Structure formats: C-alpha cells, structure tokens
Amino acid sequence: MFRRWGWSFRDFEEIDLFSDRYDTNAQTLSQAIRAAATEEPDADGSVLFGQMKGTVVGLRYYTGVVNRGEMVGLVRQPQNPYDRNAVMVANVYGHQVGHIKKELAAAMAQIMDNNLAKVEGVVYSGTNNAFSMPVTLSFWGKEENKENVTKALARRGFRLETSVGSGSGSGGNFSFFLQLKNAFDNLFEGLMESKDGEKEAADAVSTPLLPHQKQALSWMCARENKSSLPPFWEKRGELYYNSLTCFSSKEVPERVRGGILADDMGLRSILTHFSRVFSGGDPTIPDIPEDPSATATLIVCPLSVLSNWLDQFEQHVSVNVKLNVYLYYGSERNRSEKFLSSQDVVITTYNVLSADFGNKSPLHKINWLRVVLDEGHFIRNPNAQMSKAVLELKASRRWILSGTPIQNSVKDLWTLLAFLRLKPFDVREWWNRVIQRPVTQGDRTGLQNLQTLVKCVTLRRTKTSEVNGRPLVVLPEKAVFVEQVELSPEERAEYELANSEGQKTIRRYVAEGSVLKNYADVLAILMRLRQHCCHPDLPTKSSSDSSSDATPAELRQRLIEKLRLVLVSGSDEECSVCLDSVRFPVITHCAHVYCRPCIAKVISTQEERARCPLCRSDIRQNELVEVPEEEDTGGNTKQWRTSSKVQALMGNLLRLRLNDQSIKCLVVSQFTRFLTVLETPLREEGFSFVRLDGTMTQKRRAQVIQDFQSSSSDGPSIMLLSLKAGGVGLNLTAASHVFLMDPAWNPATEEQCIDRCHRLGQKKKVVVTKFIVKDSVEENMVKIQKKKQDLVEKAFGASSNSKKSSRIDDIKTLMEITI
DNA sequence: ACCGCCGGGTGCC
DNA sequence: ACCGCCGGGTGCC
C-alpha cells in the first residue's frame, strides 16, 4: 500500500461565509472551512517546479511491471536498512518496481521529508536491460518552496527542466473557466440510459412500481450483474489495460458492482424494492451469482432519515414474505456478528458506524452482500471518521444514494468513488494525479475523464428528467412570491439602533483592516440585525459593543455569549480540527469554536506559541471558554408581543384557512427561537401545528413527520420547521404552501427546503412565500444571494487576495458601508 | 550489465 | 610497481 502524502489541516486559507468558492451550499462558516480544510494543498494549490530524468534501479528484485507511459508512485522508505534516504517506486496497483538510484534518492528524501515538494513519476520510455530504467520525475509544490527545491537538487548535481510547460493552469481566461464550471455543474446531467428498459418488481414487493422506479431497478440489476470492464479499462490481447494510467494487468480488473443513484425521487423506495427482491431470494431473478460468504444488506444513513427507511420497508411489505430488518441503533443494539449476518437487512447510522469503528465493530467484520450509503454526501470529507469507517466496510456490492453527489468541488467525489472501489482511484495519489489536479487546473481532458468515470457509475434523474422525450414524473407547478414586510416605527427604531452600532464597529474593522480577524464579531452583528427583522425579542441581550478596556471577566462573558449565539442560532457548527460536529464546544479568545479535545491537541502539539488554526491568533489552554449549562431556555419571561413579520405570516395563514381548511403549510425559519415565538399566535388562532427542529430525538421526529403527513382531518395543518432540520431526504409532501420567514445566506439551502414538499408525491400546486423586511439587512442578503452565483464562478480562478476583498465587500454591502 | 566498480594478478617491448 | 593494465567477479536500496 502507498504511504499517503501528509498535509496539515493548518494549511487552509481563511474562508468567508458570503461568497466562498468552496461550497455553494454552505450555510455555516464551518461547513465552508471544512470544505477548505479537506482541500489537498498539493492538489490544486501546487505549481510544477520542473521535471528531470531519473533512474529506477533494482528491477530484478521485484515483480511490479510498468508499461510505456505508465504513472508510477514514489514512496519514501526511511526505515530501509541499507539507505535511510531510499525512495521506492511502485506501479498503480502498489506493486514495487524498484528504487530510485541512491544519489538522486538522497536529494529527493530531503525534499520529500520536508514537504517541500511532491514528486511524481512517469515511465515514458522502456529499458534495454533488466536492471534499471529511466523515469521522468515531476516536482510539485507551493510557489514559495520552488527555489529551495531547485537549490536542493542543484547542490547534488541535478537540474530541473522548467521549459516543458505541462501544467495547464496558467492560461485560463475567464470565459474558459466559466465553461469548465458549467461542465462541472452538469457532471451529473444527461446520465440517462434509457436503453436498459424497465424491470418489473418481484412478487415479494407488494406495491406496484412507477415507470421511473422500474427503470432504476433495471439499471441497478445491470450494475450488479453485467460483467463489463470498469471505465478506462480495455482488453489488449491477453492483458487488461487502463488508458488513463497506462497500467496493465493479466488479471481482470475488479469491476464495480453498484454505483451512485444521484436521484431525488423516491430513492429509498427503490432501494427497498431492490433489497427486498434480492434479499428475499426471489426466484424470478435467477441471474445473480450469490457469493456464499456474503450475507445481509447493510444500510447506512443519517439519523434524520432512519424512520423513512423503516417506513419504506413497512409500506412495501407484502404479507406473505418474511423479511428480517434489524435496526442497529441505540445502546441495546445486538452486536452479535452471527445475529447481524443472519438478517436480510441491517439499518444503522453513520454515527453508530463510526462510533463502533476501531472498537471491535461487528459491522466491520461481516462480509456484507450489499452496503447502501444513504445521503452519500455525508461522507464527502475523506478525513472524517465517518468516511474512514465507511471505507473499511467489506461488501461485494456497493450503492450510494445522494440527491446532491457534488456539493462544491471535485474532491467531494473521491470518498464516493473510493467506497465503490473504482480502481485505481480509490488510492488518493492516483485520484489526485489523474483527476483532481487536472480538473482543478482547468484541464479539459481531466474533466472529460471525470465525466466518464462518473457517468459509468451513476444513475441521475431529476424531477425534470425525461425518458424518450417524455418526462419521468410530472410535478405540479411551483410559484415563488416575495412578500415585503414593513417594520413598525418601534421596530424600526430598535433596528436602526442596532444597525448604527454595528456599522460603527464594522467601519472601524474595515478601517483597521481587521474585518477577518474579528469575523465572529461581524457575524454576531449581522445575526442580531437578522433577528431584529423577525421579532424584537429574538436578539439576546447584548453586553453592548466591544469597548477595548474590558476586564477579563467581561471578555469571558462576551465570549460565552458569542459561543452561545453561534450554537443556538440555528447553524450547526463544526469543529475545523476534526471537521465533525462540535462536541464539548469551547471558544477561543479570537472567537472560534472547536471541540475541547481537538483544540487541546492542537495546543499541545504546537510548542511555545500555539496558534488558532483558523486565524492564527495566539491561543492558550487556560483561556478556552466553555458554554455553561443553559440556565433558562430563552429566558422569555416578558409579555409576548407580536412583530410585523409575525403579522404578515398570520395574515397569510388565516386567509388560506378561510379558503381551504385542508391546506397544509411549512413555516420555516433559521431561528428556532422565532419558531417558539410563532407558537403563541398559532395557538391563539386555533391552528393545529407540529414542530420539527434539530434538537428533537429521532423518535419524536418520526412521530411529528408521520402526524403531519397523515391526512386525518383533525391532524396538524402547520409544521414549524427549522431550516437546518429541513435537510435533504425529508418528505413533507402533505404541505403545499411554504413560508420562508427569513432569507438564508445561500439560495440553494432555501431551494432544498422547498423541495421537501415540491417532490415526487406532491399533488397540489406549491406556493412559496418569502418574507423580506424592507430596507434591512435582509434585502442586502438577497442582493448577496444573487451575486453569489457569479462570485462562485469568478472564484473558480480568482486569487486568494481577490477572494478576501470580495468577502469584505460583501460585509460592506450588508452593512451599507461605503468608504 | 554489450556497463562501472572493485580488488587480485601481474609487469619491457 | 607507493604505478597502469588486464580480466574475473559482481551488481538496488
């Protein structure tokens, strides 16, 4: 196996919330940071220093062979007993080919061990003997290390050729970048293969299949059973040859049994049919060579859709077939391997899986017949424990369900393709060299290769897809209205007070050039303004703005408030060290949030001066601040009062009810406290409602969804939904009206939420109302939303400096500051 | 390896 | 001859 190239999570750049180029769907700062943190520095921040010829020796001692033009890996062997500078040469499959000649190895060892450059090898020409062969070495790294590397080589008598311009990142004009961006966006479009036809469900399935479901079923059967070669493999005489890496092998390359269902229509239902058909051993489908050692189907999903799976199995059960479905969840879960492998289907969550991982996990011992990853984008960060846990599962067939397979960039795909074992790209080095770097640098061929790879393993249908010119499904239309809200004079006065204070502070930061250093403050200011737009009681009492002569106690109190603000405001913060949701949150003096154990580790490994991984301010262990237990939820002892936005919503709801009693509505806000505020007038007006937010247990959540979806006449007609909880997978088709109470930073987040009801199964026309307060930060947010798409495209090739300034410009736009 | 390097054998032309 | 030259043994790191 290859030693992977190491990099540090501290290498990422500062990220903004408003226009980050990393994640067009980012809704929290941390998501953006996570996106950046997982960016491999060598993959797209790197430049080509130059190339040189080297020699691979010792061929006769090893079995690994290479073809002309084949890429080889260079792996340091510091433990080599003969030479601690040894550099091993291996082919794509990891078979050793030989070593780099020792003089050159000495120079390379110095460069590689100090992370000055990453070295890649290609064997362009053959050899005329059995002992050694030439190899072309390319040195890649950060611009600032170029001179060091060149000198280190020169010192030992090696010269880098720089004239050969193989790096194509340079000549990127703007429109070309846009073209690429579009091509990338469309990666998953047009992947319809209608030739597979439709397949009837087996007798085991009680509900009849819709045409698009039949089609998916048949595609899946083909993917599990057709024996075609994986993408870029072809047969050449007796050998199998990979045209991207030029690797060849006598053995048939392992094919991918499975794929990605990048579909937003009834994925789980299809999979339910699928596993029922195959796990139930349906006799009408004889063409599956069963692996006798393989066992059950394992389904891994986020907690939020667990109940959906259980429902699906429930719903599609035909009474005469006994299907064992086991929910591997909760502290009482049965960890017996024997028991688990005797099931037809085992369902678990990513969290349970990663908690078990490395801890005698029974799930990792079983050879599953099939593993299904639901909401596959949950594992898009390859460094996360979850992803590692998932990649270690043993299975003969592998499936990924994801409505959004690509969230922001190419690298999101790696974990997915690695899970599918799409050789050789399940090894990062080959993925980076052959796909990721070329694509990031704007290489058309790289993008085409990526498209081919994805195409081969993906079934993509959207609600607008067509088969043979006919739409797969016909959804009712959707209308979106923006309703302007005017603040009352009192609200306006309070708003303007907060606004002018905020402007003053931010102006100072802008003048000092310290906007990014004080980002948490800026966020806090914006947050307060947004809250003011919703309801005067939403903003928490502020300890006023930051006078610089604050006592340590005051400072601490302010930090606690900031932390609470961040954690309570409906943004699911993630720790940018472990890239997971924060556990045991602490806040640094520079106001960044981490898990306590994570940041403690950072501090202990950085001797002398520890620096904040996000802003590089000095941090100290004893200055980390924890949020104390919530004394009183909300602290709303005051008399309830209304707000203009509340009035606007209530007016709509009452009018609708008058018109048609049966209409159901989603009322969506980013602020859970606003949802709480809304409960009072809803009760007063006699509305029956349920509430769904991130704090609820799975059981409660499932209950609420079921209640809301039920068609009983005395059931709830309104769901109060926190934007965060309204993620993908949720099915709320009982609602036909959506009220978005406050604008999100990212329009895609709003779209996603709307799609909870505008999806397969919706019978009515969907009406969306967005409330925007006139002359407020909300209007400016809408401007930013519109600008955002443009910025993302520009940022595809923009320098980090221009990104920084556009971020500051955004803040100025939001605060209407002109300097 | 049809090389380079090592070290022993050898020694006018 | 404390050299050169020859030819056999040998060989990744």
Short mmCIF file of N, CA and C in Angstrom, two decimals, chain A residues 43 140 152 189 236 327 356 379 387 390 403 422 431 451 513 558 577 589 626 712 733 805-806 814:
data_model
loop_
_atom_site.label_atom_id
_atom_site.label_comp_id
_atom_site.label_asym_id
_atom_site.label_seq_id
_atom_site.Cartn_x
_atom_site.Cartn_y
_atom_site.Cartn_z
N ALA A 43 -3.03 19.34 -4.34
CA ALA A 43 -3.90 19.02 -5.46
C ALA A 43 -4.23 20.23 -6.32
N TRP A 140 6.22 18.99 -7.69
CA TRP A 140 5.07 19.88 -7.50
C TRP A 140 5.08 20.44 -6.09
N ALA A 152 18.16 22.57 -3.66
CA ALA A 152 18.49 21.30 -3.02
C ALA A 152 18.93 20.28 -4.07
N GLU A 189 -25.66 15.68 -15.15
CA GLU A 189 -26.80 15.80 -16.05
C GLU A 189 -26.62 14.86 -17.23
N ARG A 236 -6.39 -5.74 -24.13
CA ARG A 236 -5.39 -5.68 -25.20
C ARG A 236 -4.69 -7.01 -25.22
N LEU A 327 -32.72 -2.95 13.11
CA LEU A 327 -32.24 -1.59 13.31
C LEU A 327 -31.07 -1.62 14.29
N ASP A 356 -18.61 2.67 16.42
CA ASP A 356 -18.18 1.27 16.54
C ASP A 356 -16.80 1.04 15.92
N ILE A 379 -20.44 11.56 3.60
CA ILE A 379 -19.05 11.12 3.69
C ILE A 379 -18.16 11.86 2.70
N SER A 387 -16.22 8.79 7.31
CA SER A 387 -15.80 8.35 5.99
C SER A 387 -14.84 7.18 6.09
N VAL A 390 -16.70 4.07 6.90
CA VAL A 390 -17.47 3.57 5.76
C VAL A 390 -16.56 2.87 4.74
N GLY A 403 -28.93 12.82 -3.32
CA GLY A 403 -29.59 13.80 -4.15
C GLY A 403 -28.60 14.83 -4.65
N LEU A 422 -13.54 2.06 -7.14
CA LEU A 422 -13.30 2.33 -8.54
C LEU A 422 -11.79 2.45 -8.74
N TRP A 431 -6.02 9.35 -7.79
CA TRP A 431 -7.15 10.27 -7.95
C TRP A 431 -6.64 11.70 -8.15
N GLN A 451 -15.89 13.04 -16.07
CA GLN A 451 -17.26 12.82 -16.54
C GLN A 451 -17.49 11.36 -16.91
N GLY A 513 -8.48 47.29 8.84
CA GLY A 513 -8.16 46.09 8.04
C GLY A 513 -8.26 44.82 8.86
N ARG A 558 -18.46 37.92 27.28
CA ARG A 558 -18.76 38.20 25.88
C ARG A 558 -18.50 36.99 25.00
N VAL A 577 -11.06 21.35 13.36
CA VAL A 577 -9.95 20.42 13.55
C VAL A 577 -10.37 19.02 13.16
N HIS A 589 -10.20 32.93 22.46
CA HIS A 589 -10.33 34.37 22.62
C HIS A 589 -10.52 35.09 21.30
N GLU A 626 -15.84 27.70 27.98
CA GLU A 626 -16.92 26.75 27.73
C GLU A 626 -18.26 27.44 27.94
N SER A 712 -55.58 12.74 8.16
CA SER A 712 -56.77 12.83 9.02
C SER A 712 -57.15 14.29 9.19
N THR A 733 -44.57 16.11 1.71
CA THR A 733 -45.44 16.40 0.56
C THR A 733 -46.86 16.73 0.96
N SER A 805 -10.92 40.29 -0.66
CA SER A 805 -11.51 41.61 -0.77
C SER A 805 -12.99 41.52 -1.11
N SER A 806 -13.38 40.50 -1.89
CA SER A 806 -14.80 40.39 -2.20
C SER A 806 -15.61 40.05 -0.96
N LEU A 814 -23.64 44.38 3.03
CA LEU A 814 -24.65 44.02 4.02
C LEU A 814 -24.91 45.16 4.99
#
